[in-house]
Amino acid sequence: MTSALPTYARGTAQFAVPDFFRSVPLWPRNAAIGVMTAYRAVISPIYGDVCKYYPSCSAYAVGALQQHGLVKGSAKAAARIARCHPWAQGGEDDVPPHPHFRHGLTPRGFVVPSGKD
């Protein structure tokens, strides 16, 4: 089975039960990532590869949510969608990495607390 997420949005981290309480602040972010993953699996294939940018807007949204959280990641994704119009030049437009990203990514793209803390 192929993943609906781009390779860079997946990791090798695993959720550990002792990290349950540390993961609570990540739940809204992961809920939004789940919605975007479902969108990429169900809706995106219907439209096909029509985005002028790389990565696509939905892949950008997943990366923005992973790196920056629900509020700031949603704002970055909305700004990216606003830049996508018929007169846009397009091209490569990666999510700017968060300078202090300290979480791990699961193989399904969810954000979990890292063991570094």
mmCIF file of N, CA and C in Angstrom, residues 2-5 34-48 58:
data_model
loop_
_atom_site.group_PDB
_atom_site.id
_atom_site.type_symbol
_atom_site.label_atom_id
_atom_site.label_comp_id
_atom_site.label_asym_id
_atom_site.label_seq_id
_atom_site.Cartn_x
_atom_site.Cartn_y
_atom_site.Cartn_z
ATOM 1 N N THR A 2 0.598 2.190 -0.884
ATOM 2 C CA THR A 2 1.378 3.419 -0.927
ATOM 3 C C THR A 2 0.767 4.445 0.014
ATOM 4 N N SER A 3 1.621 5.324 0.488
ATOM 5 C CA SER A 3 1.180 6.342 1.437
ATOM 6 C C SER A 3 0.664 7.561 0.691
ATOM 7 N N ALA A 4 -0.290 8.255 1.315
ATOM 8 C CA ALA A 4 -0.793 9.497 0.746
ATOM 9 C C ALA A 4 0.132 10.658 1.091
ATOM 10 N N LEU A 5 1.161 10.400 1.880
ATOM 11 C CA LEU A 5 2.079 11.452 2.294
ATOM 12 C C LEU A 5 3.367 11.393 1.489
ATOM 13 N N GLY A 34 -4.339 14.256 10.199
ATOM 14 C CA GLY A 34 -5.215 13.151 9.799
ATOM 15 C C GLY A 34 -6.221 13.576 8.745
ATOM 16 N N VAL A 35 -6.795 14.762 8.905
ATOM 17 C CA VAL A 35 -7.745 15.278 7.908
ATOM 18 C C VAL A 35 -7.038 15.488 6.571
ATOM 19 N N MET A 36 -5.853 16.078 6.606
ATOM 20 C CA MET A 36 -5.120 16.320 5.360
ATOM 21 C C MET A 36 -4.668 15.019 4.698
ATOM 22 N N THR A 37 -4.309 14.029 5.496
ATOM 23 C CA THR A 37 -3.923 12.736 4.938
ATOM 24 C C THR A 37 -5.117 12.078 4.255
ATOM 25 N N ALA A 38 -6.285 12.166 4.878
ATOM 26 C CA ALA A 38 -7.507 11.630 4.254
ATOM 27 C C ALA A 38 -7.823 12.374 2.964
ATOM 28 N N TYR A 39 -7.685 13.695 2.977
ATOM 29 C CA TYR A 39 -7.906 14.499 1.760
ATOM 30 C C TYR A 39 -6.956 14.039 0.661
ATOM 31 N N ARG A 40 -5.685 13.846 1.002
ATOM 32 C CA ARG A 40 -4.699 13.432 -0.006
ATOM 33 C C ARG A 40 -4.982 12.028 -0.540
ATOM 34 N N ALA A 41 -5.571 11.174 0.292
ATOM 35 C CA ALA A 41 -5.858 9.807 -0.141
ATOM 36 C C ALA A 41 -7.133 9.717 -0.970
ATOM 37 N N VAL A 42 -8.106 10.588 -0.679
ATOM 38 C CA VAL A 42 -9.422 10.458 -1.319
ATOM 39 C C VAL A 42 -9.659 11.521 -2.394
ATOM 40 N N ILE A 43 -9.457 12.781 -2.060
ATOM 41 C CA ILE A 43 -9.805 13.880 -2.966
ATOM 42 C C ILE A 43 -8.701 14.194 -3.970
ATOM 43 N N SER A 44 -7.459 14.269 -3.521
ATOM 44 C CA SER A 44 -6.347 14.635 -4.409
ATOM 45 C C SER A 44 -6.250 13.760 -5.665
ATOM 46 N N PRO A 45 -6.426 12.432 -5.561
ATOM 47 C CA PRO A 45 -6.337 11.621 -6.781
ATOM 48 C C PRO A 45 -7.406 11.973 -7.819
ATOM 49 N N ILE A 46 -8.529 12.503 -7.378
ATOM 50 C CA ILE A 46 -9.584 12.880 -8.321
ATOM 51 C C ILE A 46 -9.132 14.058 -9.191
ATOM 52 N N TYR A 47 -8.438 15.026 -8.561
ATOM 53 C CA TYR A 47 -7.965 16.197 -9.294
ATOM 54 C C TYR A 47 -6.738 15.900 -10.131
ATOM 55 N N GLY A 48 -5.937 14.959 -9.717
ATOM 56 C CA GLY A 48 -4.708 14.660 -10.437
ATOM 57 C C GLY A 48 -3.611 15.659 -10.101
ATOM 58 N N SER A 58 -1.534 20.481 -0.888
ATOM 59 C CA SER A 58 -1.924 19.612 0.225
ATOM 60 C C SER A 58 -0.695 19.017 0.916
#
